[in-house]
JSON list of C-alpha atoms in Angstrom, two decimals:
[
{"chain": "A", "resi": 166, "resn": "MET", "atom": "CA", "xyz": [0.00, 0.00, 0.00]},
{"chain": "A", "resi": 167, "resn": "THR", "atom": "CA", "xyz": [1.40, 3.38, -0.95]},
{"chain": "A", "resi": 168, "resn": "LYS", "atom": "CA", "xyz": [0.82, 6.53, 1.03]},
{"chain": "A", "resi": 169, "resn": "LYS", "atom": "CA", "xyz": [-1.37, 9.02, -0.82]},
{"chain": "A", "resi": 170, "resn": "GLN", "atom": "CA", "xyz": [0.61, 12.07, -1.84]},
{"chain": "A", "resi": 171, "resn": "GLU", "atom": "CA", "xyz": [-0.63, 15.36, -0.40]},
{"chain": "A", "resi": 172, "resn": "ALA", "atom": "CA", "xyz": [-2.10, 17.80, -2.90]},
{"chain": "A", "resi": 173, "resn": "THR", "atom": "CA", "xyz": [-0.23, 20.97, -3.73]},
{"chain": "A", "resi": 174, "resn": "PHE", "atom": "CA", "xyz": [-1.74, 24.32, -2.75]},
{"chain": "A", "resi": 175, "resn": "GLU", "atom": "CA", "xyz": [-2.82, 24.93, -6.33]},
{"chain": "A", "resi": 176, "resn": "GLU", "atom": "CA", "xyz": [-4.45, 21.49, -6.65]},
{"chain": "A", "resi": 177, "resn": "ALA", "atom": "CA", "xyz": [-6.28, 21.96, -3.36]},
{"chain": "A", "resi": 178, "resn": "MET", "atom": "CA", "xyz": [-7.53, 25.42, -4.39]},
{"chain": "A", "resi": 179, "resn": "GLU", "atom": "CA", "xyz": [-8.71, 24.12, -7.76]},
{"chain": "A", "resi": 180, "resn": "ASN", "atom": "CA", "xyz": [-10.62, 21.27, -6.09]},
{"chain": "A", "resi": 181, "resn": "LEU", "atom": "CA", "xyz": [-12.03, 23.66, -3.51]},
{"chain": "A", "resi": 182, "resn": "GLU", "atom": "CA", "xyz": [-13.31, 25.96, -6.26]},
{"chain": "A", "resi": 183, "resn": "LYS", "atom": "CA", "xyz": [-15.01, 23.00, -7.96]},
{"chain": "A", "resi": 184, "resn": "ILE", "atom": "CA", "xyz": [-16.69, 22.07, -4.67]},
{"chain": "A", "resi": 185, "resn": "VAL", "atom": "CA", "xyz": [-17.93, 25.62, -4.17]},
{"chain": "A", "resi": 186, "resn": "GLU", "atom": "CA", "xyz": [-19.37, 25.63, -7.71]},
{"chain": "A", "resi": 187, "resn": "GLN", "atom": "CA", "xyz": [-21.14, 22.31, -7.07]},
{"chain": "A", "resi": 188, "resn": "LEU", "atom": "CA", "xyz": [-22.65, 23.56, -3.83]},
{"chain": "A", "resi": 189, "resn": "GLU", "atom": "CA", "xyz": [-23.67, 26.90, -5.37]},
{"chain": "A", "resi": 190, "resn": "GLU", "atom": "CA", "xyz": [-25.57, 25.13, -8.14]},
{"chain": "A", "resi": 191, "resn": "GLY", "atom": "CA", "xyz": [-27.85, 23.78, -5.43]},
{"chain": "A", "resi": 192, "resn": "ASP", "atom": "CA", "xyz": [-28.93, 20.60, -7.20]},
{"chain": "A", "resi": 193, "resn": "VAL", "atom": "CA", "xyz": [-26.77, 18.26, -5.09]},
{"chain": "A", "resi": 194, "resn": "PRO", "atom": "CA", "xyz": [-28.70, 15.86, -2.80]},
{"chain": "A", "resi": 195, "resn": "LEU", "atom": "CA", "xyz": [-28.35, 16.74, 0.90]},
{"chain": "A", "resi": 196, "resn": "GLU", "atom": "CA", "xyz": [-26.23, 13.76, 1.99]},
{"chain": "A", "resi": 197, "resn": "GLU", "atom": "CA", "xyz": [-23.90, 14.22, -0.97]},
{"chain": "A", "resi": 198, "resn": "ALA", "atom": "CA", "xyz": [-23.72, 17.96, -0.27]},
{"chain": "A", "resi": 199, "resn": "ILE", "atom": "CA", "xyz": [-22.66, 17.25, 3.32]},
{"chain": "A", "resi": 200, "resn": "SER", "atom": "CA", "xyz": [-19.95, 14.88, 2.11]},
{"chain": "A", "resi": 201, "resn": "ILE", "atom": "CA", "xyz": [-18.74, 17.42, -0.46]},
{"chain": "A", "resi": 202, "resn": "TYR", "atom": "CA", "xyz": [-18.79, 20.15, 2.21]},
{"chain": "A", "resi": 203, "resn": "LYS", "atom": "CA", "xyz": [-16.58, 18.01, 4.48]},
{"chain": "A", "resi": 204, "resn": "GLN", "atom": "CA", "xyz": [-14.12, 17.50, 1.61]},
{"chain": "A", "resi": 205, "resn": "GLY", "atom": "CA", "xyz": [-14.11, 21.26, 1.09]},
{"chain": "A", "resi": 206, "resn": "MET", "atom": "CA", "xyz": [-13.35, 21.88, 4.75]},
{"chain": "A", "resi": 207, "resn": "ASP", "atom": "CA", "xyz": [-10.41, 19.43, 4.58]},
{"chain": "A", "resi": 208, "resn": "LEU", "atom": "CA", "xyz": [-9.09, 21.24, 1.49]},
{"chain": "A", "resi": 209, "resn": "SER", "atom": "CA", "xyz": [-9.57, 24.59, 3.20]},
{"chain": "A", "resi": 210, "resn": "ARG", "atom": "CA", "xyz": [-7.53, 23.40, 6.22]},
{"chain": "A", "resi": 211, "resn": "LEU", "atom": "CA", "xyz": [-4.80, 22.10, 3.89]},
{"chain": "A", "resi": 212, "resn": "CYS", "atom": "CA", "xyz": [-4.60, 25.46, 2.07]},
{"chain": "A", "resi": 213, "resn": "HIS", "atom": "CA", "xyz": [-4.54, 27.36, 5.37]},
{"chain": "A", "resi": 214, "resn": "SER", "atom": "CA", "xyz": [-1.73, 25.22, 6.78]},
{"chain": "A", "resi": 215, "resn": "LYS", "atom": "CA", "xyz": [0.34, 25.63, 3.60]},
{"chain": "A", "resi": 216, "resn": "LEU", "atom": "CA", "xyz": [-0.16, 29.41, 3.66]},
{"chain": "A", "resi": 217, "resn": "LYS", "atom": "CA", "xyz": [0.77, 29.53, 7.35]},
{"chain": "A", "resi": 218, "resn": "ALA", "atom": "CA", "xyz": [3.97, 27.58, 6.65]},
{"chain": "A", "resi": 219, "resn": "VAL", "atom": "CA", "xyz": [4.93, 30.05, 3.91]},
{"chain": "A", "resi": 220, "resn": "GLU", "atom": "CA", "xyz": [4.10, 32.99, 6.18]},
{"chain": "A", "resi": 221, "resn": "ASP", "atom": "CA", "xyz": [6.33, 31.56, 8.90]},
{"chain": "A", "resi": 222, "resn": "GLN", "atom": "CA", "xyz": [9.18, 31.20, 6.39]},
{"chain": "A", "resi": 223, "resn": "LEU", "atom": "CA", "xyz": [8.73, 34.78, 5.20]},
{"chain": "A", "resi": 224, "resn": "THR", "atom": "CA", "xyz": [8.95, 36.22, 8.70]},
{"chain": "A", "resi": 225, "resn": "GLN", "atom": "CA", "xyz": [12.56, 35.13, 8.96]},
{"chain": "A", "resi": 226, "resn": "ILE", "atom": "CA", "xyz": [15.56, 36.44, 7.12]},
{"chain": "A", "resi": 227, "resn": "LEU", "atom": "CA", "xyz": [18.85, 34.73, 6.50]},
{"chain": "A", "resi": 228, "resn": "ARG", "atom": "CA", "xyz": [21.76, 36.65, 7.99]},
{"chain": "A", "resi": 229, "resn": "GLU", "atom": "CA", "xyz": [25.22, 36.75, 6.40]},
{"chain": "A", "resi": 230, "resn": "ASP", "atom": "CA", "xyz": [26.44, 34.12, 8.90]},
{"chain": "A", "resi": 231, "resn": "GLY", "atom": "CA", "xyz": [23.74, 31.70, 7.70]},
{"chain": "A", "resi": 232, "resn": "GLU", "atom": "CA", "xyz": [21.56, 31.95, 10.81]},
{"chain": "A", "resi": 233, "resn": "LEU", "atom": "CA", "xyz": [17.86, 32.69, 10.59]},
{"chain": "A", "resi": 234, "resn": "GLU", "atom": "CA", "xyz": [16.56, 35.76, 12.34]},
{"chain": "A", "resi": 235, "resn": "ASN", "atom": "CA", "xyz": [12.97, 36.83, 12.88]},
{"chain": "A", "resi": 236, "resn": "PHE", "atom": "CA", "xyz": [11.92, 39.68, 10.65]},
{"chain": "A", "resi": 237, "resn": "THR", "atom": "CA", "xyz": [9.41, 42.28, 11.72]},
{"chain": "A", "resi": 238, "resn": "VAL", "atom": "CA", "xyz": [8.14, 45.26, 9.81]},
{"chain": "A", "resi": 239, "resn": "GLN", "atom": "CA", "xyz": [7.96, 48.47, 11.79]},
{"chain": "A", "resi": 240, "resn": "GLU", "atom": "CA", "xyz": [5.01, 50.57, 10.78]},
{"chain": "A", "resi": 241, "resn": "GLU", "atom": "CA", "xyz": [5.43, 54.29, 10.23]},
{"chain": "A", "resi": 242, "resn": "GLU", "atom": "CA", "xyz": [3.75, 56.61, 12.73]}
]
């Protein structure tokens, strides 16, 4: 048995958009709609976690010595 490969962010977003279109059409039976909704929530969580991981990477900068340092933007007053 092989482990199912996790979808990329783009694949998950594309599938999520298809689910939203299906649900917006309104002609999906209730039990199927609930199942589709649950799949959409899983895809939404996957996209959120991938975006959070990228955000965490972008809040650090690589110093000249190769060490990572947290990066914060100071807002102007």
